[in-house]
Tab-separated table of C-alpha atoms and ligand atoms in Angstrom:
chain	number	residue	atom	x	y	z
A	19	UNK	CA	76.111	144.157	248.818
A	20	UNK	CA	78.970	142.198	247.420
A	21	UNK	CA	81.483	139.670	248.590
A	22	UNK	CA	83.955	138.317	246.128
A	23	UNK	CA	87.408	136.850	245.868
A	24	UNK	CA	89.694	138.909	243.741
A	25	UNK	CA	93.218	137.800	243.256
A	26	UNK	CA	96.345	136.827	241.400
A	27	UNK	CA	98.763	134.039	242.171
A	28	UNK	CA	98.370	132.244	245.417
A	29	UNK	CA	97.268	135.150	247.531
A	30	UNK	CA	93.691	136.280	247.599
A	31	UNK	CA	92.155	139.527	248.502
A	32	UNK	CA	88.743	139.413	250.003
A	33	UNK	CA	86.602	142.384	249.291
A	34	UNK	CA	83.561	142.458	251.450
A	35	UNK	CA	81.117	145.242	250.997
A	36	UNK	CA	79.194	145.818	254.154
A	37	UNK	CA	76.068	147.817	254.294
A	38	UNK	CA	74.546	149.548	257.186
A	39	UNK	CA	71.697	147.322	258.207
A	40	UNK	CA	72.791	144.052	256.715
A	41	UNK	CA	75.112	141.885	254.707
A	42	UNK	CA	74.145	139.885	251.665
A	43	UNK	CA	76.182	137.716	249.388
A	44	UNK	CA	76.369	139.074	245.907
A	45	UNK	CA	74.721	137.672	242.881
A	46	UNK	CA	77.688	137.736	240.521
A	47	UNK	CA	77.010	139.788	237.446
A	48	UNK	CA	73.627	141.149	238.362
A	49	UNK	CA	72.793	144.566	239.715
A	50	UNK	CA	71.161	144.709	243.072
A	51	UNK	CA	67.411	145.019	243.213
A	52	UNK	CA	67.889	147.727	245.820
A	53	UNK	CA	65.291	150.459	245.408
A	54	UNK	CA	65.821	153.939	246.703
A	55	UNK	CA	63.502	155.150	249.403
A	56	UNK	CA	62.154	158.609	248.880
A	57	UNK	CA	63.745	159.916	252.082
A	58	UNK	CA	67.237	158.728	251.241
A	59	UNK	CA	68.681	162.238	251.165
A	60	UNK	CA	70.308	162.402	254.542
A	61	UNK	CA	70.568	165.595	256.580
A	62	UNK	CA	73.747	166.775	258.228
A	63	UNK	CA	73.801	166.257	261.975
A	64	UNK	CA	73.203	169.597	263.722
A	65	UNK	CA	76.231	171.315	265.225
A	66	UNK	CA	75.019	170.625	268.771
A	67	UNK	CA	75.014	166.837	268.157
A	68	UNK	CA	76.893	164.568	270.529
A	69	UNK	CA	79.374	163.575	267.818
A	70	UNK	CA	80.573	167.176	267.473
A	71	UNK	CA	81.051	167.841	271.205
A	72	UNK	CA	84.102	169.944	272.025
A	73	UNK	CA	86.345	168.272	274.616
A	74	UNK	CA	86.165	169.868	278.067
A	75	UNK	CA	88.805	172.237	279.340
A	76	UNK	CA	90.571	175.364	278.191
A	77	UNK	CA	92.283	174.900	274.815
A	78	UNK	CA	91.786	171.122	274.943
A	79	UNK	CA	93.138	169.325	271.851
A	80	UNK	CA	90.371	168.331	269.463
A	81	UNK	CA	90.035	166.751	266.015
A	82	UNK	CA	92.822	164.321	266.814
A	83	UNK	CA	93.826	162.179	263.856
A	84	UNK	CA	96.702	159.952	262.833
A	85	UNK	CA	98.071	158.718	259.549
A	86	UNK	CA	101.143	156.800	258.447
A	87	UNK	CA	104.260	158.976	258.818
A	88	UNK	CA	106.824	157.316	256.558
A	89	UNK	CA	106.888	154.829	253.716
A	90	UNK	CA	107.366	151.661	255.784
A	91	UNK	CA	104.971	152.078	258.692
A	92	UNK	CA	107.450	152.872	261.490
A	93	UNK	CA	106.311	156.480	261.867
A	94	UNK	CA	102.970	158.088	262.615
A	95	UNK	CA	101.824	161.645	262.004
A	96	UNK	CA	99.677	162.857	264.903
A	97	UNK	CA	97.542	165.926	264.126
A	98	UNK	CA	95.171	167.936	266.313
A	99	UNK	CA	93.676	171.373	266.736
A	100	UNK	CA	93.812	173.688	269.729
A	101	UNK	CA	91.138	176.371	269.497
A	102	UNK	CA	92.269	179.212	271.793
A	103	UNK	CA	96.048	179.471	271.655
A	104	UNK	CA	98.904	177.475	270.125
A	105	UNK	CA	99.642	175.528	273.282
A	106	UNK	CA	102.138	172.687	272.962
A	107	UNK	CA	103.317	170.931	269.786
A	108	UNK	CA	104.620	167.991	271.751
A	109	UNK	CA	103.460	164.391	271.650
A	110	UNK	CA	104.420	162.160	274.583
A	111	UNK	CA	104.281	158.468	273.679
A	112	UNK	CA	105.299	155.090	275.012
A	113	UNK	CA	104.964	151.448	274.076
A	114	UNK	CA	102.216	149.695	276.025
A	115	UNK	CA	104.764	147.213	277.395
A	116	UNK	CA	107.238	149.888	278.510
A	117	UNK	CA	107.482	152.664	281.079
A	118	UNK	CA	109.860	154.698	278.961
A	119	UNK	CA	108.117	157.881	277.820
A	120	UNK	CA	109.414	159.540	274.688
A	121	UNK	CA	108.699	163.000	273.347
A	122	UNK	CA	108.486	164.369	269.868
A	123	UNK	CA	108.056	167.994	268.829
A	124	UNK	CA	105.806	168.961	265.942
A	125	UNK	CA	104.826	172.150	264.174
A	126	UNK	CA	101.730	174.298	264.159
A	127	UNK	CA	100.003	175.895	261.168
A	128	UNK	CA	96.972	178.127	260.725
A	129	UNK	CA	95.115	179.376	257.692
A	130	UNK	CA	92.401	181.859	256.830
A	131	UNK	CA	89.544	181.110	254.487
A	132	UNK	CA	87.668	184.286	253.547
A	133	UNK	CA	86.526	185.452	257.003
A	134	UNK	CA	87.181	182.136	258.781
A	135	UNK	CA	90.328	181.741	260.851
A	136	UNK	CA	91.399	178.227	261.692
A	137	UNK	CA	92.441	177.055	265.119
A	138	UNK	CA	96.033	176.052	265.742
A	139	UNK	CA	96.590	172.917	263.678
A	140	UNK	CA	99.390	170.766	265.082
A	141	UNK	CA	101.252	168.066	263.201
A	142	UNK	CA	103.883	165.912	264.843
A	143	UNK	CA	105.646	162.933	263.258
A	144	UNK	CA	106.759	160.304	265.734
A	145	UNK	CA	109.455	158.069	264.292
A	146	UNK	CA	111.455	154.904	264.874
A	147	UNK	CA	108.504	152.993	266.275
A	148	UNK	CA	108.591	149.216	266.591
A	149	UNK	CA	106.416	147.245	264.208
A	150	UNK	CA	103.308	145.517	265.459
A	151	UNK	CA	103.314	147.303	268.804
A	152	UNK	CA	100.664	149.136	270.770
A	153	UNK	CA	101.587	152.683	271.749
A	154	UNK	CA	99.851	155.205	273.949
A	155	UNK	CA	100.200	158.892	273.197
A	156	UNK	CA	99.273	162.107	274.942
A	157	UNK	CA	98.779	165.643	273.679
A	158	UNK	CA	97.785	168.871	275.401
A	159	UNK	CA	98.899	170.569	278.586
A	160	UNK	CA	98.044	170.115	282.254
A	161	UNK	CA	94.460	169.235	283.007
A	162	UNK	CA	93.481	169.241	279.344
A	163	UNK	CA	95.924	166.498	278.395
A	164	UNK	CA	94.216	163.822	276.313
A	165	UNK	CA	95.395	160.248	275.861
A	166	UNK	CA	94.913	157.911	272.881
A	167	UNK	CA	96.563	154.772	271.486
A	168	UNK	CA	97.348	153.050	268.205
A	169	UNK	CA	98.988	149.859	267.023
A	170	UNK	CA	101.771	149.989	264.444
A	171	UNK	CA	101.485	147.678	261.423
A	172	UNK	CA	103.500	144.479	261.088
A	173	UNK	CA	106.777	144.677	259.185
A	174	UNK	CA	106.279	145.010	255.439
A	175	UNK	CA	106.422	141.619	253.760
A	176	UNK	CA	104.633	139.363	251.294
A	177	UNK	CA	102.651	137.159	253.647
A	178	UNK	CA	101.603	139.665	256.252
A	179	UNK	CA	97.865	139.545	256.916
A	180	UNK	CA	96.179	142.906	257.183
A	181	UNK	CA	92.661	144.342	257.012
A	182	UNK	CA	91.899	147.726	255.519
A	183	UNK	CA	88.619	149.520	255.882
A	184	UNK	CA	87.445	151.343	252.769
A	185	UNK	CA	85.417	154.487	253.307
A	186	UNK	CA	84.589	157.279	250.919
A	187	UNK	CA	82.497	160.412	250.556
A	188	UNK	CA	81.666	160.322	254.239
A	189	UNK	CA	80.323	163.755	255.107
A	190	UNK	CA	78.618	164.364	258.446
A	191	UNK	CA	75.030	163.203	258.174
A	192	UNK	CA	73.135	160.770	260.368
A	193	UNK	CA	74.007	158.166	257.734
A	194	UNK	CA	77.708	159.083	257.985
A	195	UNK	CA	77.429	158.334	261.669
A	196	UNK	CA	75.781	154.992	260.965
A	197	UNK	CA	78.540	154.066	258.524
A	198	UNK	CA	81.271	154.984	260.996
A	199	UNK	CA	79.535	153.076	263.791
A	200	UNK	CA	79.158	150.050	261.545
A	201	UNK	CA	82.840	150.238	260.676
A	202	UNK	CA	83.833	150.430	264.330
A	203	UNK	CA	81.610	147.549	265.415
A	204	UNK	CA	82.422	145.365	262.433
A	205	UNK	CA	83.852	142.004	263.470
A	206	UNK	CA	86.191	142.183	260.455
A	207	UNK	CA	88.156	144.805	262.434
A	208	UNK	CA	89.722	147.160	259.940
A	209	UNK	CA	93.231	148.136	261.079
A	210	UNK	CA	93.595	151.233	258.899
A	211	UNK	CA	91.255	153.046	256.548
A	212	UNK	CA	91.941	153.749	252.907
A	213	UNK	CA	89.865	156.894	252.508
A	214	UNK	CA	88.856	157.466	248.892
A	215	UNK	CA	88.228	161.212	249.137
A	216	UNK	CA	85.461	163.734	249.945
A	217	UNK	CA	85.799	164.192	253.678
A	218	UNK	CA	83.672	166.859	255.341
A	219	UNK	CA	81.469	168.389	252.623
A	220	UNK	CA	82.045	171.756	254.323
A	221	UNK	CA	81.845	173.242	250.827
A	222	UNK	CA	78.114	172.565	250.797
A	223	UNK	CA	77.697	175.495	253.195
A	224	UNK	CA	77.711	179.221	252.383
A	225	UNK	CA	81.321	180.429	252.036
A	226	UNK	CA	82.368	176.767	252.448
A	227	UNK	CA	81.850	177.258	256.172
A	228	UNK	CA	85.099	175.850	257.497
A	229	UNK	CA	83.545	175.312	260.915
A	230	UNK	CA	82.166	172.205	259.232
A	231	UNK	CA	85.753	171.046	258.639
A	232	UNK	CA	86.212	171.359	262.405
A	233	UNK	CA	83.005	169.539	263.238
A	234	UNK	CA	83.967	166.724	260.853
A	235	UNK	CA	87.337	166.446	262.553
A	236	UNK	CA	85.612	166.051	265.910
A	237	UNK	CA	83.136	163.528	264.475
A	238	UNK	CA	85.705	161.083	263.052
A	239	UNK	CA	88.184	161.452	265.928
A	240	UNK	CA	86.695	158.434	267.669
A	241	UNK	CA	88.166	156.236	264.911
A	242	UNK	CA	91.033	158.162	263.340
A	243	UNK	CA	92.734	159.045	266.650
A	244	UNK	CA	93.209	155.285	267.150
A	245	UNK	CA	94.005	153.961	263.691
A	246	UNK	CA	95.514	155.669	260.660
A	247	UNK	CA	93.325	156.811	257.853
A	248	UNK	CA	95.229	157.022	254.589
A	249	UNK	CA	93.974	160.151	252.871
A	250	UNK	CA	93.233	160.977	249.256
A	251	UNK	CA	91.645	164.217	248.076
A	252	UNK	CA	88.280	164.459	246.334
A	253	UNK	CA	86.480	167.294	244.588
A	254	UNK	CA	84.974	168.422	247.894
A	255	UNK	CA	88.504	169.155	249.094
A	256	UNK	CA	89.190	171.684	246.307
A	257	UNK	CA	87.431	174.571	248.125
A	258	UNK	CA	87.856	176.933	245.197
A	259	UNK	CA	85.871	180.132	245.840
A	260	UNK	CA	87.322	182.812	243.555
A	261	UNK	CA	84.540	185.357	244.123
A	262	UNK	CA	85.710	185.569	247.712
A	263	UNK	CA	89.413	185.495	246.932
A	264	UNK	CA	89.901	181.805	247.693
A	265	UNK	CA	91.887	180.647	244.684
A	266	UNK	CA	94.338	178.201	246.260
A	267	UNK	CA	92.891	174.733	245.624
A	268	UNK	CA	92.846	172.289	248.556
A	269	UNK	CA	93.799	174.972	251.098
A	270	UNK	CA	91.798	173.680	254.106
A	271	UNK	CA	92.574	170.036	253.278
A	272	UNK	CA	96.353	170.378	252.993
A	273	UNK	CA	96.613	172.435	256.166
A	274	UNK	CA	94.580	169.929	258.152
A	275	UNK	CA	95.669	166.579	256.735
A	276	UNK	CA	99.421	166.093	256.563
A	277	UNK	CA	100.602	162.968	254.732
A	278	UNK	CA	104.113	161.495	254.338
A	279	UNK	CA	104.507	162.496	250.695
A	280	UNK	CA	108.192	163.389	250.893
A	281	UNK	CA	108.994	159.833	251.961
A	282	UNK	CA	107.986	158.659	248.480
A	283	UNK	CA	109.792	161.544	246.734
A	284	UNK	CA	106.539	163.223	245.825
A	285	UNK	CA	106.492	167.007	245.616
A	286	UNK	CA	102.834	167.294	246.665
A	287	UNK	CA	100.702	165.953	249.502
A	288	UNK	CA	98.042	165.201	246.907
A	289	UNK	CA	99.919	162.184	245.495
A	290	UNK	CA	102.239	159.814	247.359
A	291	UNK	CA	102.756	156.189	248.250
A	292	UNK	CA	103.111	154.044	251.346
A	293	UNK	CA	103.779	150.409	252.080
A	294	UNK	CA	101.702	148.782	254.746
A	295	UNK	CA	101.898	145.066	255.558
A	296	UNK	CA	101.824	143.299	252.161
A	297	UNK	CA	100.344	146.233	250.244
A	298	UNK	CA	101.921	149.015	248.254
A	299	UNK	CA	99.441	151.861	248.131
A	300	UNK	CA	99.650	154.645	245.579
A	301	UNK	CA	97.450	157.678	246.209
A	302	UNK	CA	96.698	159.883	243.219
A	303	UNK	CA	94.865	163.180	242.766
A	304	UNK	CA	91.986	163.242	240.316
A	305	UNK	CA	91.849	167.042	240.537
A	306	UNK	CA	95.479	168.007	240.062
A	307	UNK	CA	97.243	168.206	236.705
A	308	UNK	CA	97.990	164.665	235.539
A	309	UNK	CA	98.743	164.944	231.832
A	310	UNK	CA	102.109	164.231	230.227
A	311	UNK	CA	105.052	166.117	231.785
A	312	UNK	CA	103.105	167.211	234.872
A	313	UNK	CA	104.617	166.650	238.333
A	314	UNK	CA	102.036	163.986	239.131
A	315	UNK	CA	102.755	162.119	235.876
A	316	UNK	CA	106.507	162.236	236.359
A	317	UNK	CA	106.191	161.004	239.911
A	318	UNK	CA	103.881	158.112	239.024
A	319	UNK	CA	106.006	156.986	236.113
A	320	UNK	CA	109.077	156.776	238.311
A	321	UNK	CA	107.079	155.269	241.174
A	322	UNK	CA	105.499	152.253	239.494
A	323	UNK	CA	108.785	150.503	238.575
A	324	UNK	CA	109.918	150.803	242.218
A	325	UNK	CA	107.245	148.449	243.486
A	326	UNK	CA	108.844	145.147	244.488
A	327	UNK	CA	106.110	142.536	244.193
A	328	UNK	CA	108.160	140.010	246.133
A	329	UNK	CA	108.013	142.365	249.068
A	330	UNK	CA	104.525	143.843	248.556
A	331	UNK	CA	102.519	141.568	246.230
A	332	UNK	CA	99.473	143.796	246.498
A	333	UNK	CA	99.542	146.975	244.436
A	334	UNK	CA	96.609	149.240	245.201
A	335	UNK	CA	95.858	152.602	243.609
A	336	UNK	CA	93.538	155.069	245.308
A	337	UNK	CA	92.006	157.996	243.417
A	338	UNK	CA	88.757	159.793	244.043
A	339	UNK	CA	87.158	159.671	240.600
A	340	UNK	CA	86.539	156.156	239.247
A	341	UNK	CA	87.862	155.169	235.819
A	342	UNK	CA	85.063	152.661	235.366
A	343	UNK	CA	81.605	153.493	236.649
A	344	UNK	CA	78.275	152.590	235.126
A	345	UNK	CA	76.111	154.939	237.171
A	346	UNK	CA	74.520	157.783	235.242
A	347	UNK	CA	75.702	160.524	237.579
A	348	UNK	CA	79.386	161.436	237.048
A	349	UNK	CA	79.352	159.195	233.973
A	350	UNK	CA	82.722	159.287	232.165
A	351	UNK	CA	84.190	161.925	234.481
A	352	UNK	CA	87.194	159.659	234.939
A	353	UNK	CA	87.658	159.133	231.215
A	354	UNK	CA	90.593	161.489	230.658
A	355	UNK	CA	92.430	159.926	233.608
A	356	UNK	CA	91.667	156.460	232.198
A	357	UNK	CA	93.068	157.381	228.793
A	358	UNK	CA	96.181	158.703	230.494
A	359	UNK	CA	96.906	156.022	233.086
A	360	UNK	CA	95.097	152.767	232.386
A	361	UNK	CA	97.982	151.597	230.181
A	362	UNK	CA	100.367	151.865	233.137
A	363	UNK	CA	98.001	150.135	235.536
A	364	UNK	CA	97.896	147.184	233.128
A	365	UNK	CA	101.634	147.250	232.428
A	366	UNK	CA	102.482	147.189	236.131
A	367	UNK	CA	99.655	144.804	237.017
A	368	UNK	CA	97.883	146.942	239.582
A	369	UNK	CA	95.556	144.654	241.549
A	370	UNK	CA	92.818	147.045	242.462
A	371	UNK	CA	91.920	150.695	241.908
A	372	UNK	CA	89.768	152.137	244.696
A	373	UNK	CA	87.617	155.190	244.102
A	374	UNK	CA	84.738	157.117	245.560
A	375	UNK	CA	82.881	160.094	244.077
A	376	UNK	CA	79.927	158.040	242.868
A	377	UNK	CA	77.705	157.561	245.903
A	378	UNK	CA	77.162	153.871	245.455
A	379	UNK	CA	79.074	150.604	245.235
A	380	UNK	CA	80.401	149.000	242.083
A	381	UNK	CA	82.972	146.355	241.273
A	382	UNK	CA	84.254	145.567	237.815
A	383	UNK	CA	85.904	142.452	236.484
A	384	UNK	CA	89.545	142.589	235.401
A	385	UNK	CA	89.059	144.666	232.302
A	386	UNK	CA	91.055	147.063	230.191
A	387	UNK	CA	90.385	149.327	227.291
A	388	UNK	CA	93.828	150.210	226.049
A	389	UNK	CA	93.883	148.916	222.490
A	390	UNK	CA	92.374	152.018	220.906
A	391	UNK	CA	94.612	154.222	218.743
A	392	UNK	CA	92.044	156.725	217.385
A	393	UNK	CA	91.421	154.863	214.138
A	394	UNK	CA	91.338	151.130	214.836
A	395	UNK	CA	87.888	151.184	216.423
A	396	UNK	CA	89.031	148.957	219.309
A	397	UNK	CA	87.304	150.846	222.059
A	398	UNK	CA	85.335	148.304	224.059
A	399	UNK	CA	86.575	147.170	227.468
A	400	UNK	CA	87.613	143.533	227.393
A	401	UNK	CA	88.752	140.941	229.899
A	402	UNK	CA	92.409	141.346	230.712
A	403	UNK	CA	94.199	139.253	233.317
A	404	UNK	CA	96.797	142.003	233.817
A	405	UNK	CA	94.220	144.681	234.484
A	406	UNK	CA	93.051	145.863	237.892
A	407	UNK	CA	89.644	145.351	239.399
A	408	UNK	CA	87.981	148.736	239.870
A	409	UNK	CA	85.993	149.283	243.031
A	410	UNK	CA	83.809	152.305	243.662
A	411	UNK	CA	82.923	152.772	247.312
A	412	UNK	CA	81.736	156.376	247.502
A	413	UNK	CA	78.758	155.561	249.676
A	414	UNK	CA	79.863	156.697	253.135
A	415	UNK	CA	76.665	158.659	253.683
A	416	UNK	CA	77.026	162.333	252.809
A	417	UNK	CA	74.262	164.894	252.441
A	418	UNK	CA	74.035	164.577	248.664
A	419	UNK	CA	72.399	161.171	249.097
A	420	UNK	CA	72.783	158.004	247.070
A	421	UNK	CA	72.931	157.605	243.328
A	422	UNK	CA	70.667	154.933	241.994
A	423	UNK	CA	70.349	155.612	238.282
A	424	UNK	CA	72.421	153.084	236.372
A	425	UNK	CA	73.404	152.692	232.758
A	426	UNK	CA	71.214	149.912	231.398
A	427	UNK	CA	71.763	147.225	230.419
A	428	UNK	CA	74.588	146.681	232.878
A	429	UNK	CA	77.826	146.903	230.861
A	430	UNK	CA	79.906	143.722	230.614
A	431	UNK	CA	82.785	145.296	232.524
A	432	UNK	CA	80.577	145.837	235.560
A	433	UNK	CA	80.442	142.793	237.837
A	434	UNK	CA	78.224	144.128	240.592
A	435	UNK	CA	76.604	147.393	241.589
A	436	UNK	CA	74.402	148.555	244.395
A	437	UNK	CA	73.475	151.935	245.834
A	438	UNK	CA	73.318	151.799	249.608
A	439	UNK	CA	75.258	153.575	252.326
A	440	UNK	CA	78.153	151.723	253.905
A	441	UNK	CA	81.846	150.904	253.778
A	442	UNK	CA	83.952	147.879	252.864
A	443	UNK	CA	86.656	145.776	254.413
A	444	UNK	CA	89.513	144.425	252.325
A	445	UNK	CA	92.003	141.861	253.540
A	446	UNK	CA	94.438	139.193	252.421
A	447	UNK	CA	93.579	136.710	255.154
A	448	UNK	CA	92.769	133.177	254.085
A	449	UNK	CA	89.395	132.220	255.423
B	509	NAG	C1	81.549	185.728	257.528
B	509	NAG	O1	80.738	186.361	256.601
B	509	NAG	C2	79.399	185.852	256.560
B	509	NAG	C3	78.652	186.513	255.410
B	509	NAG	O2	78.924	187.867	255.386
B	509	NAG	C4	78.737	186.060	257.905
B	509	NAG	O3	77.428	185.489	257.888
B	509	NAG	C5	79.553	185.380	258.976
B	509	NAG	O4	79.008	185.639	260.258
B	509	NAG	C6	80.994	185.877	258.940
B	509	NAG	N1	81.792	185.080	259.865
B	509	NAG	C7	82.724	185.651	260.624
B	509	NAG	C8	83.497	184.723	261.497
B	509	NAG	O5	82.959	186.846	260.619
B	510	NAG	C1	92.405	173.490	284.548
B	510	NAG	O1	93.406	174.434	284.242
B	510	NAG	C2	92.904	175.742	284.104
B	510	NAG	C3	94.034	176.648	283.603
B	510	NAG	O2	95.212	176.407	284.333
B	510	NAG	C4	92.294	176.204	285.419
B	510	NAG	O3	91.736	177.495	285.251
B	510	NAG	C5	91.188	175.228	285.809
B	510	NAG	O4	90.680	175.556	287.076
B	510	NAG	C6	91.711	173.810	285.817
B	510	NAG	N1	90.587	172.905	286.024
B	510	NAG	C7	90.647	171.869	286.861
B	510	NAG	C8	89.424	171.005	286.922
B	510	NAG	O5	91.644	171.616	287.500
B	511	NAG	C1	76.246	158.638	266.389
B	511	NAG	O1	76.525	157.257	266.643
B	511	NAG	C2	76.920	156.998	267.962
B	511	NAG	C3	77.330	155.544	268.040
B	511	NAG	O2	76.280	154.734	267.567
B	511	NAG	C4	75.783	157.359	268.917
B	511	NAG	O3	76.194	157.151	270.247
B	511	NAG	C5	75.433	158.815	268.717
B	511	NAG	O4	74.334	159.149	269.528
B	511	NAG	C6	75.101	159.106	267.264
B	511	NAG	N1	74.856	160.508	267.087
B	511	NAG	C7	73.971	161.003	266.221
B	511	NAG	C8	73.848	162.481	266.203
B	511	NAG	O5	73.322	160.304	265.478
B	512	NAG	C1	112.447	142.606	246.651
B	512	NAG	O1	111.945	142.110	247.866
B	512	NAG	C2	112.509	140.859	248.243
B	512	NAG	C3	111.730	140.363	249.456
B	512	NAG	O2	111.724	141.347	250.463
B	512	NAG	C4	114.010	141.040	248.503
B	512	NAG	O3	114.590	139.817	248.863
B	512	NAG	C5	114.657	141.594	247.254
B	512	NAG	O4	116.011	141.888	247.516
B	512	NAG	C6	113.957	142.832	246.769
B	512	NAG	N1	114.467	143.208	245.472
B	512	NAG	C7	114.970	144.407	245.247
B	512	NAG	C8	115.438	144.673	243.856
B	512	NAG	O5	115.040	145.263	246.121
B	513	FE2	FE1	83.299	163.443	244.854
């Protein structure tokens, strides 16, 4: 898979695609010769697998996960589920170099999905943390207290080195487990994950069996309890099941995954922004209204001019459905979003747009296709130094398998493509 410098000005962003089972330098401009094996469709791990084990003890907190809790990185949202009764909403936390224990009180929510009733889903925002500091935290009561830790990011600023992991379309197959293990063991040491959507694939089960949302939460806990995953919603989060009365899109997702959307003046958890180190990250929703005058449009249009490139030179957009993808499956699904938003991404010089959805890897050059006005015939993507690079990294390892069928010949806008399971690391460190 690919390794390539992408950058503007004096700072460079290294995008390293890492595959389970090996790392290869890319052959710029040429598709991989990777050939799909016939058994590439990966099965979900059975519910009695080690990765889904329920922690011991009555009402023990499970599915622990953290994400950024404000816009600057000085707050963390801690979320967890207690299965039997509400228990405590409190998080006890302390800096690793201090004895002083602090407490923060959260809230608890539940939801029903057809005949499934969720456990007690706790969300607690801990605030006023010091930058670049290791904290321990504890949740639960008595002998089922569980302890974890995280490290806060460095203070936001232009020259702050940071490494993001990129994971998408993860699911809960044996391959998902290999991807997560590879991410954890990777010497590049991702400090936070930008998750490009499609989490559990619970909707692949009859009645969207929400127990598979719980099992997924237990599976990824070993990473996301210790470093924030920055969430974006994919089509597998919609959970729309009208024949069974489930007509509220994203219901399981928004109850389980709280994000700091109010901090960026968003009115929906499905689109928001954060700053982390030298990056300004804008999360969008491919499956919420985004046309003119919609809440998402109005928010984005007021958001983009706020980005101060002297403070955060890196402007990253995350959305599930890619705007440029030259795989046959899902071909042009992002086209309406492209028509709507590409002009702004060019105007505000977005560096990179990260997407999933297509279960494969692809990287474009800096291209845009914004000259078209219905009658001038100018509708071919062309090189554009102000345009983002588009990266598709929807190959976490879910049960739908890989996509290998590509549009041939490889379009000029496509710099590299390869279907294989894995994740990526993205950083601004000089090597
Ligand atoms: C929900 O309904 C399905 C189909 O009728 C059934 O198989 C399942 O056992 C039910 N689950 C619960 C928790 O009642
Ligand atoms: C843990 O606490 C529960 C409830 O108070 C109690 O029933 C159980 O015996 C305790 N277990 C241990 C190992 O102390
Ligand atoms: C998942 O990966 C972990 C770490 O490599 C391993 O210990 C565990 O046995 C794996 N579980 C399954 C079900 O593959
Ligand atoms: C932009 O960020 C720089 C560096 O942090 C700061 O000095 C400057 O005041 C900021 N500009 C605005 C308009 O906030
Ligand atoms: Fe998807």
